[in-house]
Coordinates of C-alpha atoms in Angstrom, one line a residue:
E240 CA 1.0 20.5 -68.8
G241 CA 2.5 21.1 -72.2
L242 CA 1.2 17.7 -73.4
G243 CA -1.5 16.9 -75.9
V244 CA -3.2 14.0 -77.7
V245 CA -3.4 13.3 -81.4
H246 CA -5.7 11.0 -83.3
S247 CA -5.0 10.0 -86.9
N248 CA -6.4 7.6 -89.4
H249 CA -6.4 7.1 -93.2
V250 CA -8.9 9.4 -94.8
T251 CA -11.1 6.4 -95.8
Q252 CA -11.4 5.0 -92.2
K253 CA -13.1 7.4 -89.9
Y254 CA -15.0 10.7 -90.6
G255 CA -16.4 11.8 -87.3
R256 CA -14.4 13.6 -84.6
K257 CA -15.6 15.6 -81.6
V258 CA -14.6 16.9 -78.2
W259 CA -17.1 16.0 -75.5
L260 CA -17.6 17.1 -71.9
W261 CA -20.3 17.2 -69.2
P262 CA -22.3 20.5 -69.0
L263 CA -20.8 23.1 -66.7
S264 CA -24.0 23.4 -64.8
R265 CA -24.9 21.4 -61.7
A266 CA -26.4 18.8 -64.0
G267 CA -22.8 18.1 -65.3
A268 CA -21.0 18.9 -62.1
I269 CA -22.5 16.0 -60.2
W270 CA -20.5 13.7 -62.5
E271 CA -17.3 15.1 -61.2
D272 CA -18.1 13.4 -57.9
L273 CA -19.2 10.2 -59.5
L274 CA -16.6 9.7 -62.3
T275 CA -13.5 11.7 -61.6
D276 CA -10.9 12.1 -58.8
S277 CA -10.3 15.5 -57.4
D278 CA -9.3 17.6 -60.4
G279 CA -12.7 18.7 -61.8
Q280 CA -14.1 18.1 -65.2
Y281 CA -12.7 15.8 -67.8
T282 CA -12.9 15.8 -71.6
E283 CA -13.4 12.9 -74.0
L284 CA -11.9 13.0 -77.4
Q285 CA -14.0 10.8 -79.7
S286 CA -13.9 9.6 -83.3
G287 CA -16.5 7.8 -85.3
R288 CA -17.0 6.0 -88.6
A289 CA -19.8 8.4 -89.5
F290 CA -19.7 12.2 -89.6
N291 CA -22.0 12.6 -86.7
Q292 CA -23.7 10.7 -83.9
P293 CA -27.3 9.9 -84.7
E294 CA -29.7 11.9 -82.6
G295 CA -33.2 13.3 -82.9
N296 CA -33.9 15.0 -86.2
T297 CA -30.3 15.2 -87.6
Y298 CA -31.5 13.0 -90.4
K299 CA -33.2 16.1 -91.9
T300 CA -29.8 17.3 -92.7
P301 CA -27.6 15.7 -95.4
F302 CA -26.0 13.6 -92.6
K303 CA -28.4 10.6 -92.4
H304 CA -27.9 7.8 -89.9
P305 CA -25.8 5.1 -91.7
T306 CA -26.3 1.4 -90.8
F307 CA -24.7 -1.9 -91.4
A308 CA -25.9 -4.3 -94.1
P309 CA -27.2 -7.6 -92.6
G310 CA -24.4 -9.8 -91.6
A311 CA -21.7 -7.2 -92.4
T312 CA -18.3 -7.0 -90.7
D313 CA -16.6 -3.7 -90.6
T314 CA -13.0 -3.1 -89.7
F315 CA -10.9 0.1 -89.4
E316 CA -7.6 1.2 -88.0
E317 CA -6.7 4.4 -86.1
D318 CA -3.9 5.7 -84.0
W319 CA -4.0 7.7 -80.7
T320 CA -0.7 9.0 -79.3
V321 CA 0.6 11.6 -76.9
V322 CA 2.1 14.8 -78.2
R323 CA 4.9 15.8 -75.8
D324 CA 6.0 18.9 -77.6
R325 CA 3.2 20.9 -79.3
S326 CA 5.6 23.1 -81.1
V327 CA 6.8 20.4 -83.4
F328 CA 3.3 19.2 -84.3
E329 CA 1.6 20.9 -87.2
K330 CA -1.7 20.1 -88.8
A331 CA -0.9 19.0 -92.3
W332 CA -3.9 20.6 -94.0
N333 CA -4.1 22.0 -97.5
P334 CA -7.5 23.4 -98.5
A335 CA -6.7 22.6 -102.1
N336 CA -6.8 18.9 -101.2
Y337 CA -10.4 19.0 -99.9
S338 CA -13.8 19.3 -101.5
D339 CA -16.7 21.1 -99.7
R340 CA -19.5 18.8 -98.6
P341 CA -23.1 20.1 -98.5
Q342 CA -24.1 21.0 -95.0
T343 CA -27.8 21.7 -95.4
A344 CA -30.7 19.8 -97.0
P345 CA -32.2 21.2 -100.3
D346 CA -35.1 23.6 -100.0
G347 CA -38.4 22.3 -101.1
F348 CA -38.1 18.6 -100.2
D349 CA -41.5 17.3 -99.3
W350 CA -41.3 15.3 -96.0
E351 CA -45.1 14.5 -96.5
S352 CA -44.4 12.7 -99.7
A353 CA -44.2 8.9 -99.9
Y354 CA -40.4 9.1 -100.0
G355 CA -40.4 11.6 -97.2
H356 CA -42.3 9.3 -94.9
Y357 CA -40.2 6.4 -96.0
L358 CA -37.0 8.3 -95.3
T359 CA -38.3 9.3 -91.8
G360 CA -39.3 5.7 -91.1
E361 CA -36.0 4.3 -92.3
Q362 CA -34.1 6.7 -90.1
K363 CA -36.2 5.9 -87.1
L364 CA -35.4 2.2 -87.7
R365 CA -31.7 3.0 -87.7
Q366 CA -32.1 4.5 -84.2
A367 CA -34.1 1.5 -83.0
K368 CA -37.2 3.6 -82.6
W369 CA -39.5 0.8 -83.7
R370 CA -42.8 2.4 -82.5
E371 CA -42.0 5.7 -84.3
A372 CA -40.8 4.0 -87.5
E373 CA -43.8 1.9 -88.4
P374 CA -46.4 4.7 -88.7
E375 CA -44.1 6.6 -91.0
L376 CA -43.6 3.6 -93.2
L377 CA -47.4 2.9 -93.3
K378 CA -47.9 6.6 -94.3
A379 CA -45.5 6.0 -97.2
I380 CA -47.6 3.1 -98.6
E381 CA -50.8 5.0 -97.9
K382 CA -49.5 7.7 -100.2
E383 CA -48.1 5.2 -102.7
P384 CA -49.3 1.6 -102.1
C385 CA -46.6 0.0 -104.3
F386 CA -43.7 2.0 -102.8
V387 CA -41.3 -1.0 -102.7
P388 CA -38.6 0.3 -100.3
A389 CA -41.2 1.0 -97.6
L390 CA -42.8 -2.5 -98.1
G391 CA -39.3 -4.0 -97.7
Q392 CA -38.7 -2.2 -94.4
L393 CA -42.1 -3.1 -93.1
A394 CA -41.3 -6.8 -93.9
M395 CA -38.1 -6.3 -91.9
L396 CA -39.9 -4.8 -89.0
A397 CA -42.5 -7.6 -89.0
V398 CA -39.7 -10.2 -88.9
R399 CA -38.1 -8.3 -86.0
N400 CA -41.5 -8.4 -84.2
A401 CA -41.9 -12.2 -84.9
Q402 CA -45.0 -11.5 -87.0
Y403 CA -44.2 -13.7 -89.9
A404 CA -47.5 -13.8 -91.7
K405 CA -47.4 -10.0 -91.8
A406 CA -43.8 -10.1 -93.1
H407 CA -45.0 -12.5 -95.9
A408 CA -47.8 -10.1 -96.9
Y409 CA -45.5 -7.1 -97.2
A410 CA -42.9 -9.0 -99.0
A411 CA -45.5 -10.5 -101.4
K412 CA -46.6 -7.0 -102.3
A413 CA -43.1 -5.9 -103.0
L414 CA -42.3 -9.1 -105.0
S415 CA -45.4 -8.6 -107.1
M416 CA -43.7 -5.4 -108.3
N417 CA -40.2 -6.9 -108.6
T418 CA -39.6 -10.6 -108.0
Y419 CA -35.9 -9.9 -107.6
D420 CA -36.2 -7.2 -104.9
A421 CA -33.4 -8.1 -102.5
T422 CA -34.8 -6.7 -99.3
A423 CA -38.2 -8.4 -99.7
N424 CA -36.6 -11.7 -100.6
Y425 CA -34.2 -11.6 -97.7
Y426 CA -36.8 -10.9 -95.0
D427 CA -39.3 -13.2 -96.5
G428 CA -36.6 -15.9 -96.4
L429 CA -35.9 -15.2 -92.7
A430 CA -39.7 -15.4 -92.0
F431 CA -39.9 -18.8 -93.7
A432 CA -36.8 -20.0 -91.8
A433 CA -38.4 -19.0 -88.5
E434 CA -41.5 -21.0 -89.5
G435 CA -39.5 -24.1 -90.3
R436 CA -40.2 -23.8 -94.0
S437 CA -36.7 -24.5 -95.1
H438 CA -37.1 -24.9 -98.9
A439 CA -39.0 -21.7 -99.3
A440 CA -36.5 -19.9 -97.1
K441 CA -33.6 -21.1 -99.2
E442 CA -35.3 -20.1 -102.5
R443 CA -36.0 -16.5 -101.2
L444 CA -32.5 -16.2 -99.7
G445 CA -30.9 -17.4 -102.9
L446 CA -32.6 -14.5 -104.8
A447 CA -31.6 -12.0 -102.1
A448 CA -28.0 -13.1 -102.7
Y449 CA -28.2 -11.6 -106.1
S450 CA -27.6 -8.3 -104.3
P451 CA -24.1 -7.5 -102.9
E452 CA -25.8 -5.9 -99.9
F453 CA -27.4 -9.2 -98.8
R454 CA -25.2 -11.8 -100.4
S455 CA -23.1 -12.7 -97.4
A456 CA -25.9 -12.8 -94.9
A457 CA -28.2 -14.7 -97.2
F458 CA -25.7 -17.4 -98.0
A459 CA -24.7 -17.7 -94.4
E460 CA -28.3 -18.3 -93.4
V461 CA -28.7 -20.9 -96.1
A462 CA -25.5 -22.5 -94.8
R463 CA -27.0 -22.7 -91.3
L464 CA -30.2 -24.2 -92.7
E465 CA -28.2 -26.9 -94.5
L466 CA -26.2 -27.6 -91.3
K467 CA -29.5 -28.0 -89.4
E468 CA -30.6 -30.6 -92.0
G469 CA -27.3 -32.5 -91.8
H470 CA -26.1 -31.6 -95.3
L471 CA -22.6 -30.9 -94.1
D472 CA -20.9 -30.6 -97.5
V473 CA -23.6 -28.3 -98.8
A474 CA -23.4 -26.3 -95.7
E475 CA -19.7 -25.7 -96.2
A476 CA -20.2 -24.9 -99.8
M477 CA -22.8 -22.2 -98.9
A478 CA -20.6 -20.9 -96.2
E479 CA -17.8 -20.5 -98.7
K480 CA -20.2 -18.4 -100.9
A481 CA -20.9 -16.2 -97.9
L482 CA -17.2 -15.8 -97.2
S483 CA -16.5 -14.9 -100.8
A484 CA -18.7 -11.8 -100.2
N485 CA -17.4 -11.1 -96.7
A486 CA -14.2 -12.8 -95.6
L487 CA -15.1 -12.1 -91.9
S488 CA -18.7 -13.5 -91.9
L489 CA -18.8 -14.9 -88.4
D490 CA -21.9 -16.9 -89.2
A491 CA -20.3 -18.6 -92.2
I492 CA -17.1 -19.2 -90.3
L493 CA -19.0 -20.9 -87.5
V494 CA -20.9 -23.0 -89.9
K495 CA -17.7 -24.3 -91.4
I496 CA -16.2 -25.1 -88.0
V497 CA -19.3 -27.0 -86.8
A498 CA -19.6 -28.8 -90.1
R499 CA -16.0 -30.0 -89.8
R500 CA -16.5 -31.2 -86.2
L501 CA -19.7 -33.0 -87.1
S502 CA -18.1 -34.7 -90.0
G503 CA -15.4 -36.1 -87.8
D504 CA -12.6 -33.7 -88.9
R505 CA -11.7 -32.5 -85.4
E506 CA -8.3 -31.4 -86.6
G507 CA -9.7 -29.3 -89.4
A508 CA -12.3 -27.8 -87.0
G509 CA -9.7 -26.9 -84.5
R510 CA -7.5 -25.3 -87.1
L511 CA -10.3 -23.1 -88.4
A512 CA -11.2 -22.1 -84.9
S513 CA -7.6 -21.3 -84.1
D514 CA -7.1 -19.3 -87.3
I515 CA -10.2 -17.0 -86.6
L516 CA -9.2 -16.6 -83.0
A517 CA -5.8 -15.3 -84.1
R518 CA -7.7 -12.5 -85.9
L519 CA -10.7 -12.1 -83.7
P520 CA -9.8 -13.2 -80.1
L521 CA -13.2 -12.1 -78.7
F522 CA -15.2 -14.6 -80.8
P523 CA -16.6 -16.9 -78.1
A524 CA -18.2 -19.4 -80.4
A525 CA -14.8 -20.2 -81.9
R526 CA -13.4 -20.5 -78.4
Y527 CA -16.1 -22.9 -77.5
E528 CA -15.6 -25.0 -80.6
L529 CA -11.8 -25.1 -80.0
G530 CA -12.5 -26.6 -76.5
R531 CA -14.9 -29.1 -78.1
V532 CA -12.2 -30.6 -80.4
S533 CA -8.9 -30.0 -78.5
A534 CA -7.9 -30.9 -75.0
G535 CA -6.2 -28.5 -72.6
F536 CA -8.1 -25.3 -73.4
A537 CA -9.8 -23.2 -70.8
P538 CA -13.6 -23.4 -71.0
V539 CA -15.4 -20.6 -72.9
E540 CA -16.7 -19.0 -69.8
A541 CA -13.1 -18.0 -68.8
Y542 CA -13.2 -15.6 -71.8
V543 CA -16.8 -14.2 -71.5
R544 CA -16.0 -11.2 -69.4
G545 CA -18.7 -8.7 -70.1
E546 CA -21.1 -7.2 -67.6
L547 CA -24.0 -9.4 -68.9
P548 CA -22.4 -12.8 -69.7
Q549 CA -25.9 -14.3 -69.8
E550 CA -26.7 -12.4 -72.9
T551 CA -23.6 -13.7 -74.6
Y552 CA -24.6 -17.3 -73.7
L553 CA -28.2 -16.7 -74.8
E554 CA -27.0 -15.3 -78.2
L555 CA -24.8 -18.3 -78.7
G556 CA -27.4 -20.7 -77.7
T557 CA -29.9 -19.1 -80.1
W558 CA -27.4 -19.5 -82.9
Y559 CA -26.9 -23.2 -82.2
E560 CA -30.6 -23.9 -81.8
A561 CA -31.3 -22.3 -85.2
A562 CA -28.5 -24.6 -86.6
G563 CA -30.2 -27.7 -85.1
Q564 CA -27.4 -28.3 -82.6
L565 CA -29.7 -28.7 -79.6
E566 CA -27.0 -30.2 -77.3
D567 CA -24.8 -27.2 -77.8
A568 CA -27.7 -24.8 -77.5
A569 CA -28.8 -26.4 -74.2
A570 CA -25.2 -26.1 -72.8
F571 CA -25.1 -22.4 -73.5
F572 CA -28.6 -21.9 -72.1
E573 CA -27.6 -23.7 -69.0
R574 CA -24.7 -21.3 -68.5
A575 CA -27.2 -18.4 -68.9
G576 CA -29.5 -20.1 -66.5
A577 CA -27.0 -19.5 -63.7
R578 CA -27.9 -15.8 -63.9
T579 CA -31.4 -15.5 -65.4
A580 CA -34.7 -17.4 -65.6
I581 CA -34.6 -16.8 -69.4
G582 CA -31.6 -19.2 -69.7
L583 CA -33.4 -21.9 -67.8
I584 CA -36.5 -21.6 -69.9
R585 CA -34.5 -21.7 -73.1
Q586 CA -32.6 -24.7 -71.8
A587 CA -35.8 -26.5 -70.8
H588 CA -37.3 -25.9 -74.3
A589 CA -34.1 -27.1 -76.1
V590 CA -34.2 -30.3 -74.0
H591 CA -37.8 -30.7 -74.9
L592 CA -37.0 -30.4 -78.6
R593 CA -34.4 -33.1 -78.1
G594 CA -37.2 -35.4 -76.8
D595 CA -36.5 -35.6 -73.1
D596 CA -39.7 -34.2 -71.6
G597 CA -39.0 -35.4 -68.1
A598 CA -35.8 -33.5 -67.9
A599 CA -37.4 -30.5 -69.6
R600 CA -40.1 -30.3 -67.0
R601 CA -37.6 -30.5 -64.1
I602 CA -35.6 -27.6 -65.6
L603 CA -38.8 -25.7 -66.1
A604 CA -39.8 -26.2 -62.5
K605 CA -36.4 -24.7 -61.5
A606 CA -37.2 -21.7 -63.7
A607 CA -40.6 -21.3 -62.0
A608 CA -38.8 -21.0 -58.7
T609 CA -36.2 -18.5 -60.0
S610 CA -36.6 -14.7 -59.6
V611 CA -37.6 -12.8 -62.6
D612 CA -35.9 -9.6 -61.4
F613 CA -34.0 -8.1 -64.3
A614 CA -35.1 -10.9 -66.7
L615 CA -35.9 -8.8 -69.8
P616 CA -36.3 -11.0 -72.9
F617 CA -36.1 -9.2 -76.2
R618 CA -35.0 -11.8 -78.8
R619 CA -37.8 -12.9 -81.1
E620 CA -36.3 -16.5 -81.0
T621 CA -37.2 -16.7 -77.3
L622 CA -41.0 -16.5 -78.1
P623 CA -41.5 -20.2 -78.9
A624 CA -39.8 -21.2 -75.6
L625 CA -41.9 -18.9 -73.5
G626 CA -45.1 -20.0 -75.3
W627 CA -44.2 -23.6 -74.6
A628 CA -43.3 -22.9 -70.9
A629 CA -46.6 -21.1 -70.3
R630 CA -48.5 -24.1 -71.6
E631 CA -46.5 -26.6 -69.6
N632 CA -46.4 -24.9 -66.2
P633 CA -49.1 -22.8 -64.5
S634 CA -46.6 -20.3 -62.9
W635 CA -47.5 -16.7 -63.7
K636 CA -43.9 -16.0 -64.4
F637 CA -44.0 -17.5 -67.9
A638 CA -47.0 -15.6 -69.0
Y639 CA -45.4 -12.4 -67.5
L640 CA -42.1 -13.0 -69.3
K641 CA -43.9 -13.6 -72.6
A642 CA -45.7 -10.3 -72.1
V643 CA -42.4 -8.5 -71.5
L644 CA -41.0 -10.0 -74.7
L645 CA -44.1 -9.1 -76.7
A646 CA -43.9 -5.5 -75.4
A647 CA -40.2 -5.4 -76.5
L648 CA -41.5 -6.6 -79.9
T649 CA -44.0 -3.6 -79.9
R650 CA -47.0 -6.1 -79.6
D651 CA -48.6 -4.2 -76.8
A652 CA -52.2 -5.4 -77.0
E653 CA -51.1 -9.0 -76.8
A654 CA -48.7 -8.2 -73.9
N655 CA -51.5 -6.4 -72.0
A656 CA -53.8 -9.3 -72.4
L657 CA -51.3 -11.7 -70.9
L658 CA -50.6 -9.3 -68.0
D659 CA -54.4 -9.1 -67.4
D660 CA -54.5 -12.9 -67.3
C661 CA -51.9 -13.0 -64.6
G662 CA -54.5 -11.4 -62.2
T663 CA -53.0 -10.5 -58.9
N664 CA -50.4 -13.3 -58.9

């Protein structure tokens, strides 16, 4: 057609670029019928922040799978435009301006060493291959029992799997080597927070904040704990510390907005919410808070337009529950409950935590009558609600859903035991 497409960005913004298409075999040709009109194959031009897309064993090359630091916010800019006359477009490339980058790993690296197993485990974690990661990390500490990086990642994995005692054990071993180790302090702090041991959590998170990698996330979590305890001024001060490390820390911004609303400064809360929405219009928590303090705004559900809105509501409800704002949490869980039994269970539990057991049991009965089709819990924070529901109501559904969650957390033996207990129900 004489037309083309060009992608450009500053050299610091994006490094990966590829042309992608379906296979030319029948395995790819079927997608012509499903995804295109009548003109055959199509091509996708793609760009990425990293050099390559993580897949399989590519971590055994120099191109490891990069990841975000906890609580990080990443921004970039790029341009895509049509080229209408290819003859006037030239690639501005001068080899003298570039430096060769190593393309192969060095010979002789021992993948069976402690560091080799740690590196394999870490890379599996970055692909969310939890079951494959843990054995590699365990092999690392078998080779070298005090290998602190592996202990830190095992603590992280234990927190992810809601095994907080195990997280404390791994973190304690790492901290016995270095009491300032940021990774061990951070995940130990999250484990203490999940257990309701606020003072210990803050102490660990404060030490994690010594590290730039964890500073924003650690202070944001401390801010949320202070908010839960009603220390609104301290919560704002901790949120400011988080924002000094990451000006777009969504957790810290939300703590500030909620603290302003709870202190009675509705105008200040609305201004903060409006300011962040001007920059991040797809931040539903700020949209919700704006509706809480200002009249005339559309409800938050008018802006939640994804394929799985219940997951957005569950995520928001989980945040507010952790911040001690049970009324807000229950409101979000109720929205999720219109689509999934998980929402009703979380709503019932939040109402129970507020002290209204009669209403909680009624909501739980509604959950017991709701289909569990496509109800696939995966958040560790849902575990207390499912455990409570299973104790309160004899329906098999609550034990079943708890088993599904435990399986998602790679706790298969516990999951299988619950499924066995369901019998033929």
